[in-house]
């Protein structure tokens, strides 16, 4: 069910892409489906698409699909950012970072003229409630953990991966902690995002308040 929904959301997003556009390219499996569909379209139609990827995963997938890689130095304002999400509440606030790429994802989303999130129905929730992914400078891990607890996190889990022993290291060389703040009501979302980021040693967190997001495309199975 999930992957049909992801495919349908990706297909809707494909209609937004026009020749010559610079895309902000998020990360995750839904974005990868989108890139594969875009690649097929690029083979059929004579068009050029440029992309600013937000992870090694989307960088490699973009290259495989014929998208020309550019960066924010050259194109500081991508035309359209397409990204996935892990949870979206009824007001369009998101939690991202299931794939650990939220830092570059947030930079590229904020830089882009328009941000469209593509998800299947399983990501829709009334209120945000999953643990918030937080990218942390390794040097600061002990201090940051203490401060996150003081901020109200009931549990803080250092993310471990598969295919490697020990902690997940992000594309930026940092750690990820998943912080359980329980249910985050809409009115607290922006404050929660800012308070987490105000702790020295935290690089970014996975809360994407609704003000960053223009549209959400939900693919049904
Ligand atoms: C990566 C992300 C992804 O967009 C999010 O995890 C959704 O992934 P998927 O499309 O595989 O469900 O935020 O950091």
Coordinates of C-alpha atoms and ligand atoms in Angstrom, one line a residue:
X1 CA 0.0 0.0 0.0
X2 CA 2.7 2.4 1.1
X3 CA 4.7 2.2 -2.2
X4 CA 1.6 2.6 -4.4
X5 CA 0.8 5.8 -2.4
X6 CA 4.3 7.0 -2.8
X7 CA 4.3 6.3 -6.5
X8 CA 1.0 8.2 -6.9
X9 CA 2.3 11.2 -5.0
X10 CA 5.5 11.2 -7.0
X11 CA 3.5 11.1 -10.2
X12 CA 1.5 14.1 -9.2
X13 CA 4.7 16.0 -8.4
X14 CA 6.1 15.2 -11.8
X15 CA 3.4 17.4 -13.4
X16 CA 4.9 20.4 -11.6
X17 CA 8.3 20.1 -13.3
X18 CA 9.0 22.3 -16.3
X19 CA 11.9 22.5 -18.7
X20 CA 14.9 24.4 -17.4
X21 CA 13.8 24.3 -13.8
X22 CA 16.3 24.1 -10.9
X23 CA 14.9 21.5 -8.4
X24 CA 15.7 21.2 -4.7
X25 CA 15.8 17.5 -4.3
X26 CA 14.9 16.0 -0.9
X27 CA 15.8 12.5 0.2
X28 CA 14.1 9.2 0.9
X29 CA 12.2 6.5 -1.0
X30 CA 9.4 8.7 -2.2
X31 CA 11.8 11.2 -3.7
X32 CA 13.7 8.4 -5.3
X33 CA 10.5 7.2 -7.0
X34 CA 10.0 10.8 -8.2
X35 CA 13.5 10.9 -9.6
X36 CA 13.1 7.6 -11.4
X37 CA 9.8 8.9 -13.0
X38 CA 11.5 12.2 -13.9
X39 CA 14.4 10.2 -15.5
X40 CA 12.0 8.4 -17.7
X41 CA 10.4 11.7 -18.8
X42 CA 13.8 13.2 -19.5
X43 CA 14.6 10.3 -21.9
X44 CA 11.3 10.9 -23.8
X45 CA 11.2 14.7 -23.8
X46 CA 13.8 17.2 -24.8
X47 CA 14.2 19.0 -21.6
X48 CA 17.0 19.9 -19.1
X49 CA 16.5 19.8 -15.4
X50 CA 19.0 20.9 -12.8
X51 CA 19.0 19.7 -9.2
X52 CA 20.4 20.6 -5.8
X53 CA 20.5 17.2 -3.9
X54 CA 20.2 17.0 -0.1
X55 CA 22.0 13.6 0.5
X56 CA 24.3 11.2 -1.2
X57 CA 21.3 9.0 -1.8
X58 CA 19.4 11.7 -3.8
X59 CA 22.7 12.9 -5.4
X60 CA 23.4 9.5 -6.9
X61 CA 19.7 8.9 -7.9
X62 CA 19.6 12.3 -9.6
X63 CA 22.8 11.5 -11.6
X64 CA 21.4 8.1 -12.6
X65 CA 18.3 9.8 -13.9
X66 CA 20.0 12.4 -16.1
X67 CA 19.5 15.4 -13.8
X68 CA 22.3 17.9 -13.9
X69 CA 23.8 18.5 -10.4
X70 CA 24.2 22.1 -9.3
X71 CA 24.6 23.7 -5.9
X72 CA 23.3 26.6 -3.9
X73 CA 26.4 28.7 -4.8
X74 CA 25.3 28.7 -8.4
X75 CA 21.6 28.6 -7.8
X76 CA 20.7 30.0 -4.3
X77 CA 17.0 29.9 -5.1
X78 CA 15.8 26.7 -6.6
X79 CA 12.5 26.9 -8.5
X80 CA 10.8 24.0 -6.8
X81 CA 11.8 21.7 -3.9
X82 CA 10.3 18.2 -3.8
X83 CA 10.7 16.2 -0.6
X84 CA 9.1 13.5 1.5
X85 CA 8.2 13.5 5.1
X86 CA 7.8 11.1 8.1
X87 CA 4.8 12.8 9.7
X88 CA 2.5 15.6 8.6
X89 CA -0.1 17.1 10.9
X90 CA -3.5 18.6 9.9
X91 CA -1.9 22.1 9.6
X92 CA 0.9 20.9 7.3
X93 CA 3.7 20.9 9.9
X94 CA 6.1 18.1 9.3
X95 CA 8.7 15.9 11.0
X96 CA 11.4 14.8 8.7
X97 CA 14.8 13.1 9.1
X98 CA 13.8 9.4 9.1
X99 CA 16.7 9.2 6.6
X100 CA 18.9 11.5 8.6
X101 CA 19.1 14.1 5.8
X102 CA 17.1 16.9 7.5
X103 CA 19.8 19.5 7.7
X104 CA 20.4 19.9 4.0
X105 CA 16.7 19.2 3.4
X106 CA 15.8 22.2 5.5
X107 CA 18.4 24.5 4.0
X108 CA 17.2 23.6 0.4
X109 CA 13.6 23.9 1.4
X110 CA 14.0 27.3 2.9
X111 CA 16.1 28.4 -0.1
X112 CA 13.5 27.3 -2.7
X113 CA 10.7 29.4 -4.2
X114 CA 8.2 26.6 -3.7
X115 CA 8.2 23.6 -1.4
X116 CA 6.0 20.5 -2.2
X117 CA 6.0 17.5 0.1
X118 CA 5.1 14.1 -1.4
X119 CA 3.8 11.4 0.9
X120 CA 1.5 8.4 1.1
X121 CA -1.5 8.4 3.4
X122 CA 0.4 6.6 6.2
X123 CA 2.3 9.9 7.0
X124 CA -0.8 11.9 7.9
X125 CA -1.5 12.5 11.6
X126 CA -3.7 14.8 13.5
X127 CA -0.7 16.1 15.6
X128 CA 3.0 15.5 15.4
X129 CA 4.1 12.8 17.9
X130 CA 7.1 10.8 16.6
X131 CA 10.6 11.4 18.1
X132 CA 12.2 14.4 16.5
X133 CA 15.5 13.7 14.7
X134 CA 18.2 16.1 15.8
X135 CA 21.6 16.3 14.1
X136 CA 24.4 16.9 16.7
X137 CA 28.1 17.7 16.5
X138 CA 29.8 14.7 18.0
X139 CA 31.9 16.9 20.3
X140 CA 28.7 18.3 21.9
X141 CA 26.7 15.0 22.3
X142 CA 27.0 14.8 26.1
X143 CA 26.0 18.4 26.7
X144 CA 23.3 18.4 24.1
X145 CA 21.7 15.3 25.6
X146 CA 21.5 17.0 29.0
X147 CA 20.0 20.1 27.5
X148 CA 17.4 18.2 25.4
X149 CA 16.2 16.5 28.6
X150 CA 15.9 19.8 30.3
X151 CA 13.9 21.0 27.4
X152 CA 11.4 18.2 28.0
X153 CA 12.5 15.2 26.0
X154 CA 11.3 12.1 27.8
X155 CA 13.7 9.9 25.9
X156 CA 16.8 10.5 23.8
X157 CA 18.1 7.8 21.6
X158 CA 21.4 7.9 19.7
X159 CA 20.6 6.5 16.3
X160 CA 22.3 3.3 15.3
X161 CA 22.3 2.1 11.7
X162 CA 22.5 -1.2 9.9
X163 CA 25.5 -2.2 7.8
X164 CA 27.9 -0.6 10.3
X165 CA 28.5 -1.0 14.0
X166 CA 27.8 1.9 16.3
X167 CA 26.2 5.3 15.7
X168 CA 24.9 6.5 12.4
X169 CA 27.1 9.2 11.0
X170 CA 25.3 11.7 8.8
X171 CA 26.4 12.9 5.4
X172 CA 27.8 16.0 7.3
X173 CA 29.8 13.8 9.7
X174 CA 27.5 14.3 12.7
X175 CA 25.4 12.1 15.1
X176 CA 21.6 11.9 15.1
X177 CA 19.6 11.7 18.3
X178 CA 15.9 10.9 18.2
X179 CA 14.1 12.9 20.9
X180 CA 10.7 12.0 22.2
X181 CA 8.8 15.2 23.0
X182 CA 5.5 13.4 23.0
X183 CA 2.6 15.1 21.1
X184 CA 3.5 18.5 19.7
X185 CA 0.4 20.6 19.3
X186 CA 0.3 22.9 16.3
X187 CA 0.7 26.1 18.4
X188 CA 4.0 24.8 19.9
X189 CA 5.6 23.5 16.7
X190 CA 7.6 26.6 15.7
X191 CA 8.7 27.3 19.3
X192 CA 9.8 23.7 19.7
X193 CA 11.8 23.9 16.5
X194 CA 13.5 27.1 17.6
X195 CA 14.2 26.0 21.2
X196 CA 15.9 22.8 20.0
X197 CA 18.0 24.7 17.6
X198 CA 19.0 27.2 20.2
X199 CA 21.2 24.6 22.0
X200 CA 24.9 25.0 21.1
X201 CA 26.1 21.9 19.3
X202 CA 22.8 21.2 17.6
X203 CA 23.2 21.6 13.8
X204 CA 19.5 21.2 12.9
X205 CA 16.3 19.3 13.8
X206 CA 13.6 17.6 11.8
X207 CA 10.7 19.8 12.6
X208 CA 9.6 21.6 9.5
X209 CA 6.9 24.2 10.5
X210 CA 4.1 24.8 8.0
X211 CA 5.5 28.2 7.0
X212 CA 8.2 26.4 5.1
X213 CA 5.8 24.3 3.1
X214 CA 3.6 25.4 0.2
X215 CA 1.8 22.2 -0.7
X216 CA 1.4 18.6 0.3
X217 CA 0.6 15.9 -2.3
X218 CA -0.8 12.8 -0.8
X219 CA -0.8 9.7 -2.9
X220 CA -3.5 7.2 -2.3
X221 CA -3.0 3.5 -2.8
Ligands
LIG1 C1 14.9 11.9 5.0 C2 13.5 12.4 5.1 C3 12.6 11.6 4.2 O1 12.0 12.6 3.4 C4 11.5 11.0 5.0 O2 12.2 10.1 5.9 C5 10.5 10.2 4.2 O3 11.1 9.1 3.6 P1 10.4 8.1 2.7 O4 9.9 8.8 1.5 O5 11.3 7.0 2.4 O6 9.2 7.6 3.5 O7 13.1 13.2 5.8 O8 15.7 12.7 5.9

